Amino acid sequence: MNKRGKIFLSMAIALCLMLSSASCAGKTPAAGGEPSGTASSPSSGAVGDFPFSLKTDNDATVTFTHVPKRVLAANVNAGEQLMALGLGDKIIATSYNNEEVAEQFRKEYESKPSLTTDNQPSLEVVLKLNPDFIYGRSSAFGKKGIADHDTLTKNGIMSLSSIEGYKLGADVGDVYQDYENLGRIFQVQDRADKVVGEMKTRISAVQKKLEGAKPVKVFDFDMEMEGGAYTPGNNFTSKLIRRAGGVNVFENLDKTWNTVSWEAVVQADPDVIIINDYGETPLAEKIRQLKTNPALSGLKAVRDEKFISVKLPELFAGARVADTVEKFAAAFHPDRFPKKG
């Protein structure tokens, strides 16, 4: 090959290499790879299917346009769900802190500014914080809460109610849906799947141990009210009791929470009484109310002090759902769950 031919061949090879390089740069990287300049963190908001909409309490529709960066956790239970997903760094403030958050999250959660203890802050107070997302139980929204979802949307704030708080007959599947929704909103679906998977595994293990066990009759005493007792009906607490090998004696009532007469409690003749330990009335006083109530003097559960105390967050959707099922099951059926040591 003459000198002129060699020069032409070299130029052709160089051109081919340039074209090949340009072609490779435009290809999708192999699994696990990532083009240069693409955000690697799902929580950056650079990935996902935004915008999307979710229906929440009172059939309100909320459109999510980005991964939230400034979050108000409007209830202890809601805060637990966010913390369980590793989203503590997104929380700028908390509210309605009438109970302590689960111990594993307590230090970080309590380091956040707390707006209120036994009620919700006003919309004006919240707007000054400039949150872009509010998550809480249904009580955090509406006339008695911060504001309804539509009003928050008009003020540029995305919001969502935990399903369990407003759905009649809510069950653990609704808690799983809460986590799925949060996983989608914050682009942390893998974390949500892990939390839900662990809950399912633990609850399934309990129910396997309970196979063939006769359900225990349970009365949940929330507080004295109008000459009777305030107690859960067709709600999430009743489903937790069911999954733990019990049956709430008032689970067939039409509302999530109801007032029943003491005569109805006596007629139901529960084997075990759950006492909701919260609010201004101490646990010891609630126990005294039961033991000194003449109408209940004939109840074996009262005479034998078959009492189980629970904090309110243990009965709602949060991070402690599996803990509560295990706690109830061990109390209802101690023969199936012998104490260690």
mmCIF file with all atom_site columns, C-alpha atoms in Angstrom, residues 68-279:
data_model
loop_
_atom_site.group_PDB
_atom_site.id
_atom_site.type_symbol
_atom_site.label_atom_id
_atom_site.label_alt_id
_atom_site.label_comp_id
_atom_site.label_asym_id
_atom_site.label_entity_id
_atom_site.label_seq_id
_atom_site.pdbx_PDB_ins_code
_atom_site.Cartn_x
_atom_site.Cartn_y
_atom_site.Cartn_z
_atom_site.occupancy
_atom_site.B_iso_or_equiv
_atom_site.pdbx_formal_charge
_atom_site.auth_seq_id
_atom_site.auth_comp_id
_atom_site.auth_asym_id
_atom_site.auth_atom_id
_atom_site.pdbx_PDB_model_num
ATOM 1   C CA . PRO A 1 68  ? -41.868 15.923  49.433 1.00 0.00 ? 68  PRO A CA 1
ATOM 2   C CA . LYS A 1 69  ? -38.983 17.704  51.105 1.00 0.00 ? 69  LYS A CA 1
ATOM 3   C CA . ARG A 1 70  ? -40.685 19.497  54.034 1.00 0.00 ? 70  ARG A CA 1
ATOM 4   C CA . VAL A 1 71  ? -43.080 17.224  55.919 1.00 0.00 ? 71  VAL A CA 1
ATOM 5   C CA . LEU A 1 72  ? -45.388 17.797  58.882 1.00 0.00 ? 72  LEU A CA 1
ATOM 6   C CA . ALA A 1 73  ? -46.131 14.557  60.763 1.00 0.00 ? 73  ALA A CA 1
ATOM 7   C CA . ALA A 1 74  ? -49.576 15.350  62.167 1.00 0.00 ? 74  ALA A CA 1
ATOM 8   C CA . ASN A 1 75  ? -49.976 12.376  64.533 1.00 0.00 ? 75  ASN A CA 1
ATOM 9   C CA . VAL A 1 76  ? -47.721 10.036  66.462 1.00 0.00 ? 76  VAL A CA 1
ATOM 10  C CA . ASN A 1 77  ? -48.857 7.039   64.394 1.00 0.00 ? 77  ASN A CA 1
ATOM 11  C CA . ALA A 1 78  ? -48.287 8.862   61.127 1.00 0.00 ? 78  ALA A CA 1
ATOM 12  C CA . GLY A 1 79  ? -44.872 9.876   62.362 1.00 0.00 ? 79  GLY A CA 1
ATOM 13  C CA . GLU A 1 80  ? -44.042 6.257   63.127 1.00 0.00 ? 80  GLU A CA 1
ATOM 14  C CA . GLN A 1 81  ? -44.915 5.227   59.584 1.00 0.00 ? 81  GLN A CA 1
ATOM 15  C CA . LEU A 1 82  ? -42.675 7.916   58.138 1.00 0.00 ? 82  LEU A CA 1
ATOM 16  C CA . MET A 1 83  ? -39.852 7.021   60.514 1.00 0.00 ? 83  MET A CA 1
ATOM 17  C CA . ALA A 1 84  ? -40.169 3.313   59.694 1.00 0.00 ? 84  ALA A CA 1
ATOM 18  C CA . LEU A 1 85  ? -39.464 4.234   56.074 1.00 0.00 ? 85  LEU A CA 1
ATOM 19  C CA . GLY A 1 86  ? -36.326 6.162   57.025 1.00 0.00 ? 86  GLY A CA 1
ATOM 20  C CA . LEU A 1 87  ? -37.880 9.557   56.270 1.00 0.00 ? 87  LEU A CA 1
ATOM 21  C CA . GLY A 1 88  ? -37.016 11.302  59.522 1.00 0.00 ? 88  GLY A CA 1
ATOM 22  C CA . ASP A 1 89  ? -34.793 13.791  57.689 1.00 0.00 ? 89  ASP A CA 1
ATOM 23  C CA . LYS A 1 90  ? -37.844 15.010  55.744 1.00 0.00 ? 90  LYS A CA 1
ATOM 24  C CA . ILE A 1 91  ? -39.853 15.868  58.883 1.00 0.00 ? 91  ILE A CA 1
ATOM 25  C CA . ILE A 1 92  ? -39.639 19.573  59.739 1.00 0.00 ? 92  ILE A CA 1
ATOM 26  C CA . ALA A 1 93  ? -42.179 19.455  62.603 1.00 0.00 ? 93  ALA A CA 1
ATOM 27  C CA . THR A 1 94  ? -44.683 17.225  64.405 1.00 0.00 ? 94  THR A CA 1
ATOM 28  C CA . SER A 1 95  ? -48.098 17.844  65.962 1.00 0.00 ? 95  SER A CA 1
ATOM 29  C CA . TYR A 1 96  ? -50.742 16.253  68.209 1.00 0.00 ? 96  TYR A CA 1
ATOM 30  C CA . ASN A 1 97  ? -48.078 14.512  70.274 1.00 0.00 ? 97  ASN A CA 1
ATOM 31  C CA . ASN A 1 98  ? -50.465 13.126  72.898 1.00 0.00 ? 98  ASN A CA 1
ATOM 32  C CA . GLU A 1 99  ? -48.440 9.903   73.147 1.00 0.00 ? 99  GLU A CA 1
ATOM 33  C CA . GLU A 1 100 ? -44.814 8.858   72.764 1.00 0.00 ? 100 GLU A CA 1
ATOM 34  C CA . VAL A 1 101 ? -43.609 7.580   69.432 1.00 0.00 ? 101 VAL A CA 1
ATOM 35  C CA . ALA A 1 102 ? -42.239 4.003   69.265 1.00 0.00 ? 102 ALA A CA 1
ATOM 36  C CA . GLU A 1 103 ? -39.013 3.716   71.241 1.00 0.00 ? 103 GLU A CA 1
ATOM 37  C CA . GLN A 1 104 ? -36.759 2.962   68.273 1.00 0.00 ? 104 GLN A CA 1
ATOM 38  C CA . PHE A 1 105 ? -37.683 6.303   66.683 1.00 0.00 ? 105 PHE A CA 1
ATOM 39  C CA . ARG A 1 106 ? -38.058 8.397   69.832 1.00 0.00 ? 106 ARG A CA 1
ATOM 40  C CA . LYS A 1 107 ? -34.719 10.199  69.968 1.00 0.00 ? 107 LYS A CA 1
ATOM 41  C CA . GLU A 1 108 ? -34.845 11.471  66.383 1.00 0.00 ? 108 GLU A CA 1
ATOM 42  C CA . TYR A 1 109 ? -38.589 12.160  66.396 1.00 0.00 ? 109 TYR A CA 1
ATOM 43  C CA . GLU A 1 110 ? -38.534 14.151  69.617 1.00 0.00 ? 110 GLU A CA 1
ATOM 44  C CA . SER A 1 111 ? -35.680 16.272  68.276 1.00 0.00 ? 111 SER A CA 1
ATOM 45  C CA . LYS A 1 112 ? -38.157 17.779  65.795 1.00 0.00 ? 112 LYS A CA 1
ATOM 46  C CA . PRO A 1 113 ? -40.137 20.912  66.733 1.00 0.00 ? 113 PRO A CA 1
ATOM 47  C CA . SER A 1 114 ? -43.483 19.888  68.284 1.00 0.00 ? 114 SER A CA 1
ATOM 48  C CA . LEU A 1 115 ? -46.335 22.248  67.420 1.00 0.00 ? 115 LEU A CA 1
ATOM 49  C CA . THR A 1 116 ? -49.062 20.833  69.690 1.00 0.00 ? 116 THR A CA 1
ATOM 50  C CA . THR A 1 117 ? -49.769 18.145  72.281 1.00 0.00 ? 117 THR A CA 1
ATOM 51  C CA . ASP A 1 118 ? -53.511 17.509  72.479 1.00 0.00 ? 118 ASP A CA 1
ATOM 52  C CA . ASN A 1 119 ? -54.899 19.191  69.367 1.00 0.00 ? 119 ASN A CA 1
ATOM 53  C CA . GLN A 1 120 ? -53.871 20.289  65.882 1.00 0.00 ? 120 GLN A CA 1
ATOM 54  C CA . PRO A 1 121 ? -52.273 23.630  65.035 1.00 0.00 ? 121 PRO A CA 1
ATOM 55  C CA . SER A 1 122 ? -54.144 26.234  63.007 1.00 0.00 ? 122 SER A CA 1
ATOM 56  C CA . LEU A 1 123 ? -53.675 26.498  59.274 1.00 0.00 ? 123 LEU A CA 1
ATOM 57  C CA . GLU A 1 124 ? -52.002 29.872  59.784 1.00 0.00 ? 124 GLU A CA 1
ATOM 58  C CA . VAL A 1 125 ? -49.333 28.324  62.008 1.00 0.00 ? 125 VAL A CA 1
ATOM 59  C CA . VAL A 1 126 ? -48.754 25.504  59.552 1.00 0.00 ? 126 VAL A CA 1
ATOM 60  C CA . LEU A 1 127 ? -48.444 27.821  56.543 1.00 0.00 ? 127 LEU A CA 1
ATOM 61  C CA . LYS A 1 128 ? -45.616 29.695  58.277 1.00 0.00 ? 128 LYS A CA 1
ATOM 62  C CA . LEU A 1 129 ? -43.606 26.463  58.263 1.00 0.00 ? 129 LEU A CA 1
ATOM 63  C CA . ASN A 1 130 ? -43.989 26.157  54.490 1.00 0.00 ? 130 ASN A CA 1
ATOM 64  C CA . PRO A 1 131 ? -44.461 22.346  54.388 1.00 0.00 ? 131 PRO A CA 1
ATOM 65  C CA . ASP A 1 132 ? -45.051 20.657  51.047 1.00 0.00 ? 132 ASP A CA 1
ATOM 66  C CA . PHE A 1 133 ? -46.670 17.542  52.556 1.00 0.00 ? 133 PHE A CA 1
ATOM 67  C CA . ILE A 1 134 ? -48.789 16.751  55.623 1.00 0.00 ? 134 ILE A CA 1
ATOM 68  C CA . TYR A 1 135 ? -49.431 13.169  56.684 1.00 0.00 ? 135 TYR A CA 1
ATOM 69  C CA . GLY A 1 136 ? -51.708 12.154  59.553 1.00 0.00 ? 136 GLY A CA 1
ATOM 70  C CA . ARG A 1 137 ? -54.816 10.360  60.716 1.00 0.00 ? 137 ARG A CA 1
ATOM 71  C CA . SER A 1 138 ? -58.151 11.677  59.468 1.00 0.00 ? 138 SER A CA 1
ATOM 72  C CA . SER A 1 139 ? -58.511 13.657  62.724 1.00 0.00 ? 139 SER A CA 1
ATOM 73  C CA . ALA A 1 140 ? -55.627 15.850  61.560 1.00 0.00 ? 140 ALA A CA 1
ATOM 74  C CA . PHE A 1 141 ? -57.763 17.212  58.744 1.00 0.00 ? 141 PHE A CA 1
ATOM 75  C CA . GLY A 1 142 ? -61.209 18.752  58.350 1.00 0.00 ? 142 GLY A CA 1
ATOM 76  C CA . LYS A 1 143 ? -62.988 21.208  60.652 1.00 0.00 ? 143 LYS A CA 1
ATOM 77  C CA . LYS A 1 144 ? -61.399 19.896  63.857 1.00 0.00 ? 144 LYS A CA 1
ATOM 78  C CA . GLY A 1 145 ? -57.968 19.516  62.281 1.00 0.00 ? 145 GLY A CA 1
ATOM 79  C CA . ILE A 1 146 ? -55.556 21.750  60.411 1.00 0.00 ? 146 ILE A CA 1
ATOM 80  C CA . ALA A 1 147 ? -57.730 22.062  57.287 1.00 0.00 ? 147 ALA A CA 1
ATOM 81  C CA . ASP A 1 148 ? -59.406 19.761  54.798 1.00 0.00 ? 148 ASP A CA 1
ATOM 82  C CA . HIS A 1 149 ? -57.385 18.240  51.987 1.00 0.00 ? 149 HIS A CA 1
ATOM 83  C CA . ASP A 1 150 ? -58.845 20.525  49.310 1.00 0.00 ? 150 ASP A CA 1
ATOM 84  C CA . THR A 1 151 ? -57.934 23.632  51.290 1.00 0.00 ? 151 THR A CA 1
ATOM 85  C CA . LEU A 1 152 ? -54.386 22.393  51.763 1.00 0.00 ? 152 LEU A CA 1
ATOM 86  C CA . THR A 1 153 ? -54.126 21.709  48.030 1.00 0.00 ? 153 THR A CA 1
ATOM 87  C CA . LYS A 1 154 ? -55.229 25.268  47.290 1.00 0.00 ? 154 LYS A CA 1
ATOM 88  C CA . ASN A 1 155 ? -52.409 26.438  49.567 1.00 0.00 ? 155 ASN A CA 1
ATOM 89  C CA . GLY A 1 156 ? -49.835 24.399  47.670 1.00 0.00 ? 156 GLY A CA 1
ATOM 90  C CA . ILE A 1 157 ? -49.571 21.609  50.261 1.00 0.00 ? 157 ILE A CA 1
ATOM 91  C CA . MET A 1 158 ? -49.922 17.937  49.350 1.00 0.00 ? 158 MET A CA 1
ATOM 92  C CA . SER A 1 159 ? -51.595 15.829  52.058 1.00 0.00 ? 159 SER A CA 1
ATOM 93  C CA . LEU A 1 160 ? -52.817 12.336  52.858 1.00 0.00 ? 160 LEU A CA 1
ATOM 94  C CA . SER A 1 161 ? -54.862 10.637  55.579 1.00 0.00 ? 161 SER A CA 1
ATOM 95  C CA . SER A 1 162 ? -53.888 7.211   56.877 1.00 0.00 ? 162 SER A CA 1
ATOM 96  C CA . ILE A 1 163 ? -56.575 4.828   55.591 1.00 0.00 ? 163 ILE A CA 1
ATOM 97  C CA . GLU A 1 164 ? -57.190 3.061   58.906 1.00 0.00 ? 164 GLU A CA 1
ATOM 98  C CA . GLY A 1 165 ? -58.361 6.259   60.577 1.00 0.00 ? 165 GLY A CA 1
ATOM 99  C CA . TYR A 1 166 ? -61.394 6.779   58.357 1.00 0.00 ? 166 TYR A CA 1
ATOM 100 C CA . LYS A 1 167 ? -62.285 3.408   56.823 1.00 0.00 ? 167 LYS A CA 1
ATOM 101 C CA . LEU A 1 168 ? -65.049 1.330   58.410 1.00 0.00 ? 168 LEU A CA 1
ATOM 102 C CA . GLY A 1 169 ? -63.776 -2.201  58.991 1.00 0.00 ? 169 GLY A CA 1
ATOM 103 C CA . ALA A 1 170 ? -60.147 -1.356  58.220 1.00 0.00 ? 170 ALA A CA 1
ATOM 104 C CA . ASP A 1 171 ? -57.719 -4.270  58.439 1.00 0.00 ? 171 ASP A CA 1
ATOM 105 C CA . VAL A 1 172 ? -53.963 -4.788  58.223 1.00 0.00 ? 172 VAL A CA 1
ATOM 106 C CA . GLY A 1 173 ? -54.177 -4.695  54.425 1.00 0.00 ? 173 GLY A CA 1
ATOM 107 C CA . ASP A 1 174 ? -55.078 -1.031  54.706 1.00 0.00 ? 174 ASP A CA 1
ATOM 108 C CA . VAL A 1 175 ? -51.912 -0.386  56.696 1.00 0.00 ? 175 VAL A CA 1
ATOM 109 C CA . TYR A 1 176 ? -49.939 -2.143  53.985 1.00 0.00 ? 176 TYR A CA 1
ATOM 110 C CA . GLN A 1 177 ? -51.613 0.194   51.483 1.00 0.00 ? 177 GLN A CA 1
ATOM 111 C CA . ASP A 1 178 ? -50.549 3.196   53.589 1.00 0.00 ? 178 ASP A CA 1
ATOM 112 C CA . TYR A 1 179 ? -46.948 2.067   53.287 1.00 0.00 ? 179 TYR A CA 1
ATOM 113 C CA . GLU A 1 180 ? -47.335 1.431   49.567 1.00 0.00 ? 180 GLU A CA 1
ATOM 114 C CA . ASN A 1 181 ? -48.719 4.940   49.089 1.00 0.00 ? 181 ASN A CA 1
ATOM 115 C CA . LEU A 1 182 ? -45.895 6.505   51.105 1.00 0.00 ? 182 LEU A CA 1
ATOM 116 C CA . GLY A 1 183 ? -43.345 4.397   49.245 1.00 0.00 ? 183 GLY A CA 1
ATOM 117 C CA . ARG A 1 184 ? -44.663 5.753   45.964 1.00 0.00 ? 184 ARG A CA 1
ATOM 118 C CA . ILE A 1 185 ? -44.854 9.358   47.169 1.00 0.00 ? 185 ILE A CA 1
ATOM 119 C CA . PHE A 1 186 ? -41.299 9.366   48.531 1.00 0.00 ? 186 PHE A CA 1
ATOM 120 C CA . GLN A 1 187 ? -39.912 6.956   45.924 1.00 0.00 ? 187 GLN A CA 1
ATOM 121 C CA . VAL A 1 188 ? -38.826 4.459   48.578 1.00 0.00 ? 188 VAL A CA 1
ATOM 122 C CA . GLN A 1 189 ? -40.840 1.467   47.414 1.00 0.00 ? 189 GLN A CA 1
ATOM 123 C CA . ASP A 1 190 ? -38.089 -0.953  48.400 1.00 0.00 ? 190 ASP A CA 1
ATOM 124 C CA . ARG A 1 191 ? -38.214 0.229   52.007 1.00 0.00 ? 191 ARG A CA 1
ATOM 125 C CA . ALA A 1 192 ? -42.013 0.032   52.039 1.00 0.00 ? 192 ALA A CA 1
ATOM 126 C CA . ASP A 1 193 ? -41.887 -3.520  50.702 1.00 0.00 ? 193 ASP A CA 1
ATOM 127 C CA . LYS A 1 194 ? -39.434 -4.476  53.440 1.00 0.00 ? 194 LYS A CA 1
ATOM 128 C CA . VAL A 1 195 ? -41.565 -2.998  56.249 1.00 0.00 ? 195 VAL A CA 1
ATOM 129 C CA . VAL A 1 196 ? -44.728 -4.672  54.937 1.00 0.00 ? 196 VAL A CA 1
ATOM 130 C CA . GLY A 1 197 ? -42.951 -7.974  54.358 1.00 0.00 ? 197 GLY A CA 1
ATOM 131 C CA . GLU A 1 198 ? -41.701 -8.083  57.945 1.00 0.00 ? 198 GLU A CA 1
ATOM 132 C CA . MET A 1 199 ? -45.194 -7.311  59.294 1.00 0.00 ? 199 MET A CA 1
ATOM 133 C CA . LYS A 1 200 ? -46.765 -10.039 57.174 1.00 0.00 ? 200 LYS A CA 1
ATOM 134 C CA . THR A 1 201 ? -44.179 -12.593 58.282 1.00 0.00 ? 201 THR A CA 1
ATOM 135 C CA . ARG A 1 202 ? -44.674 -11.864 61.992 1.00 0.00 ? 202 ARG A CA 1
ATOM 136 C CA . ILE A 1 203 ? -48.480 -11.831 61.814 1.00 0.00 ? 203 ILE A CA 1
ATOM 137 C CA . SER A 1 204 ? -48.516 -15.071 59.816 1.00 0.00 ? 204 SER A CA 1
ATOM 138 C CA . ALA A 1 205 ? -46.280 -16.702 62.431 1.00 0.00 ? 205 ALA A CA 1
ATOM 139 C CA . VAL A 1 206 ? -48.748 -15.730 65.166 1.00 0.00 ? 206 VAL A CA 1
ATOM 140 C CA . GLN A 1 207 ? -51.733 -17.068 63.278 1.00 0.00 ? 207 GLN A CA 1
ATOM 141 C CA . LYS A 1 208 ? -49.953 -20.319 62.564 1.00 0.00 ? 208 LYS A CA 1
ATOM 142 C CA . LYS A 1 209 ? -49.459 -20.851 66.302 1.00 0.00 ? 209 LYS A CA 1
ATOM 143 C CA . LEU A 1 210 ? -53.145 -20.101 66.870 1.00 0.00 ? 210 LEU A CA 1
ATOM 144 C CA . GLU A 1 211 ? -54.476 -22.729 64.466 1.00 0.00 ? 211 GLU A CA 1
ATOM 145 C CA . GLY A 1 212 ? -57.339 -24.587 66.154 1.00 0.00 ? 212 GLY A CA 1
ATOM 146 C CA . ALA A 1 213 ? -57.476 -22.234 69.160 1.00 0.00 ? 213 ALA A CA 1
ATOM 147 C CA . LYS A 1 214 ? -60.904 -21.130 70.379 1.00 0.00 ? 214 LYS A CA 1
ATOM 148 C CA . PRO A 1 215 ? -61.324 -17.338 70.058 1.00 0.00 ? 215 PRO A CA 1
ATOM 149 C CA . VAL A 1 216 ? -61.277 -15.415 73.338 1.00 0.00 ? 216 VAL A CA 1
ATOM 150 C CA . LYS A 1 217 ? -64.106 -12.921 73.963 1.00 0.00 ? 217 LYS A CA 1
ATOM 151 C CA . VAL A 1 218 ? -62.653 -9.433  74.385 1.00 0.00 ? 218 VAL A CA 1
ATOM 152 C CA . PHE A 1 219 ? -64.051 -6.100  75.588 1.00 0.00 ? 219 PHE A CA 1
ATOM 153 C CA . ASP A 1 220 ? -61.991 -2.981  74.837 1.00 0.00 ? 220 ASP A CA 1
ATOM 154 C CA . PHE A 1 221 ? -62.586 -0.266  77.454 1.00 0.00 ? 221 PHE A CA 1
ATOM 155 C CA . ASP A 1 222 ? -61.636 3.153   76.165 1.00 0.00 ? 222 ASP A CA 1
ATOM 156 C CA . MET A 1 223 ? -63.385 5.394   78.712 1.00 0.00 ? 223 MET A CA 1
ATOM 157 C CA . GLU A 1 224 ? -66.566 5.916   80.709 1.00 0.00 ? 224 GLU A CA 1
ATOM 158 C CA . MET A 1 225 ? -69.165 7.851   78.751 1.00 0.00 ? 225 MET A CA 1
ATOM 159 C CA . GLU A 1 226 ? -72.832 8.684   79.273 1.00 0.00 ? 226 GLU A CA 1
ATOM 160 C CA . GLY A 1 227 ? -73.469 5.937   81.800 1.00 0.00 ? 227 GLY A CA 1
ATOM 161 C CA . GLY A 1 228 ? -71.706 3.334   79.725 1.00 0.00 ? 228 GLY A CA 1
ATOM 162 C CA . ALA A 1 229 ? -68.449 2.661   77.949 1.00 0.00 ? 229 ALA A CA 1
ATOM 163 C CA . TYR A 1 230 ? -66.822 4.029   74.818 1.00 0.00 ? 230 TYR A CA 1
ATOM 164 C CA . THR A 1 231 ? -65.529 1.080   72.822 1.00 0.00 ? 231 THR A CA 1
ATOM 165 C CA . PRO A 1 232 ? -64.440 0.068   69.309 1.00 0.00 ? 232 PRO A CA 1
ATOM 166 C CA . GLY A 1 233 ? -66.927 -1.485  66.912 1.00 0.00 ? 233 GLY A CA 1
ATOM 167 C CA . ASN A 1 234 ? -66.231 -2.391  63.302 1.00 0.00 ? 234 ASN A CA 1
ATOM 168 C CA . ASN A 1 235 ? -62.753 -0.934  63.161 1.00 0.00 ? 235 ASN A CA 1
ATOM 169 C CA . PHE A 1 236 ? -59.041 -1.684  63.010 1.00 0.00 ? 236 PHE A CA 1
ATOM 170 C CA . THR A 1 237 ? -58.726 -2.516  66.703 1.00 0.00 ? 237 THR A CA 1
ATOM 171 C CA . SER A 1 238 ? -61.292 -5.288  66.262 1.00 0.00 ? 238 SER A CA 1
ATOM 172 C CA . LYS A 1 239 ? -59.281 -6.703  63.362 1.00 0.00 ? 239 LYS A CA 1
ATOM 173 C CA . LEU A 1 240 ? -56.103 -6.733  65.449 1.00 0.00 ? 240 LEU A CA 1
ATOM 174 C CA . ILE A 1 241 ? -57.989 -8.633  68.149 1.00 0.00 ? 241 ILE A CA 1
ATOM 175 C CA . ARG A 1 242 ? -59.239 -11.122 65.540 1.00 0.00 ? 242 ARG A CA 1
ATOM 176 C CA . ARG A 1 243 ? -55.743 -11.732 64.167 1.00 0.00 ? 243 ARG A CA 1
ATOM 177 C CA . ALA A 1 244 ? -54.527 -12.379 67.715 1.00 0.00 ? 244 ALA A CA 1
ATOM 178 C CA . GLY A 1 245 ? -57.056 -15.137 68.386 1.00 0.00 ? 245 GLY A CA 1
ATOM 179 C CA . GLY A 1 246 ? -59.797 -13.070 70.000 1.00 0.00 ? 246 GLY A CA 1
ATOM 180 C CA . VAL A 1 247 ? -63.097 -11.521 69.061 1.00 0.00 ? 247 VAL A CA 1
ATOM 181 C CA . ASN A 1 248 ? -64.241 -8.053  70.094 1.00 0.00 ? 248 ASN A CA 1
ATOM 182 C CA . VAL A 1 249 ? -67.692 -8.601  71.650 1.00 0.00 ? 249 VAL A CA 1
ATOM 183 C CA . PHE A 1 250 ? -68.869 -5.378  69.970 1.00 0.00 ? 250 PHE A CA 1
ATOM 184 C CA . GLU A 1 251 ? -67.185 -5.793  66.591 1.00 0.00 ? 251 GLU A CA 1
ATOM 185 C CA . ASN A 1 252 ? -70.552 -5.941  64.783 1.00 0.00 ? 252 ASN A CA 1
ATOM 186 C CA . LEU A 1 253 ? -71.585 -2.418  65.767 1.00 0.00 ? 253 LEU A CA 1
ATOM 187 C CA . ASP A 1 254 ? -72.081 -0.160  62.760 1.00 0.00 ? 254 ASP A CA 1
ATOM 188 C CA . LYS A 1 255 ? -69.578 2.567   63.663 1.00 0.00 ? 255 LYS A CA 1
ATOM 189 C CA . THR A 1 256 ? -65.838 2.469   64.231 1.00 0.00 ? 256 THR A CA 1
ATOM 190 C CA . TRP A 1 257 ? -66.305 3.720   67.829 1.00 0.00 ? 257 TRP A CA 1
ATOM 191 C CA . ASN A 1 258 ? -69.487 3.453   69.901 1.00 0.00 ? 258 ASN A CA 1
ATOM 192 C CA . THR A 1 259 ? -70.991 4.022   73.340 1.00 0.00 ? 259 THR A CA 1
ATOM 193 C CA . VAL A 1 260 ? -72.518 0.893   74.888 1.00 0.00 ? 260 VAL A CA 1
ATOM 194 C CA . SER A 1 261 ? -74.365 0.340   78.153 1.00 0.00 ? 261 SER A CA 1
ATOM 195 C CA . TRP A 1 262 ? -72.808 -1.525  81.064 1.00 0.00 ? 262 TRP A CA 1
ATOM 196 C CA . GLU A 1 263 ? -75.681 -3.991  80.769 1.00 0.00 ? 263 GLU A CA 1
ATOM 197 C CA . ALA A 1 264 ? -74.529 -4.803  77.240 1.00 0.00 ? 264 ALA A CA 1
ATOM 198 C CA . VAL A 1 265 ? -71.014 -5.424  78.538 1.00 0.00 ? 265 VAL A CA 1
ATOM 199 C CA . VAL A 1 266 ? -72.333 -7.790  81.197 1.00 0.00 ? 266 VAL A CA 1
ATOM 200 C CA . GLN A 1 267 ? -74.448 -9.620  78.661 1.00 0.00 ? 267 GLN A CA 1
ATOM 201 C CA . ALA A 1 268 ? -71.430 -10.038 76.368 1.00 0.00 ? 268 ALA A CA 1
ATOM 202 C CA . ASP A 1 269 ? -69.497 -11.629 79.274 1.00 0.00 ? 269 ASP A CA 1
ATOM 203 C CA . PRO A 1 270 ? -65.943 -11.029 77.967 1.00 0.00 ? 270 PRO A CA 1
ATOM 204 C CA . ASP A 1 271 ? -63.043 -13.271 78.987 1.00 0.00 ? 271 ASP A CA 1
ATOM 205 C CA . VAL A 1 272 ? -60.497 -10.456 78.759 1.00 0.00 ? 272 VAL A CA 1
ATOM 206 C CA . ILE A 1 273 ? -60.692 -6.667  79.024 1.00 0.00 ? 273 ILE A CA 1
ATOM 207 C CA . ILE A 1 274 ? -58.326 -4.408  77.103 1.00 0.00 ? 274 ILE A CA 1
ATOM 208 C CA . ILE A 1 275 ? -57.871 -0.995  78.720 1.00 0.00 ? 275 ILE A CA 1
ATOM 209 C CA . ASN A 1 276 ? -56.763 1.891   76.516 1.00 0.00 ? 276 ASN A CA 1
ATOM 210 C CA . ASP A 1 277 ? -54.178 3.733   78.586 1.00 0.00 ? 277 ASP A CA 1
ATOM 211 C CA . TYR A 1 278 ? -54.152 7.352   77.417 1.00 0.00 ? 278 TYR A CA 1
ATOM 212 C CA . GLY A 1 279 ? -55.614 10.765  78.087 1.00 0.00 ? 279 GLY A CA 1
#
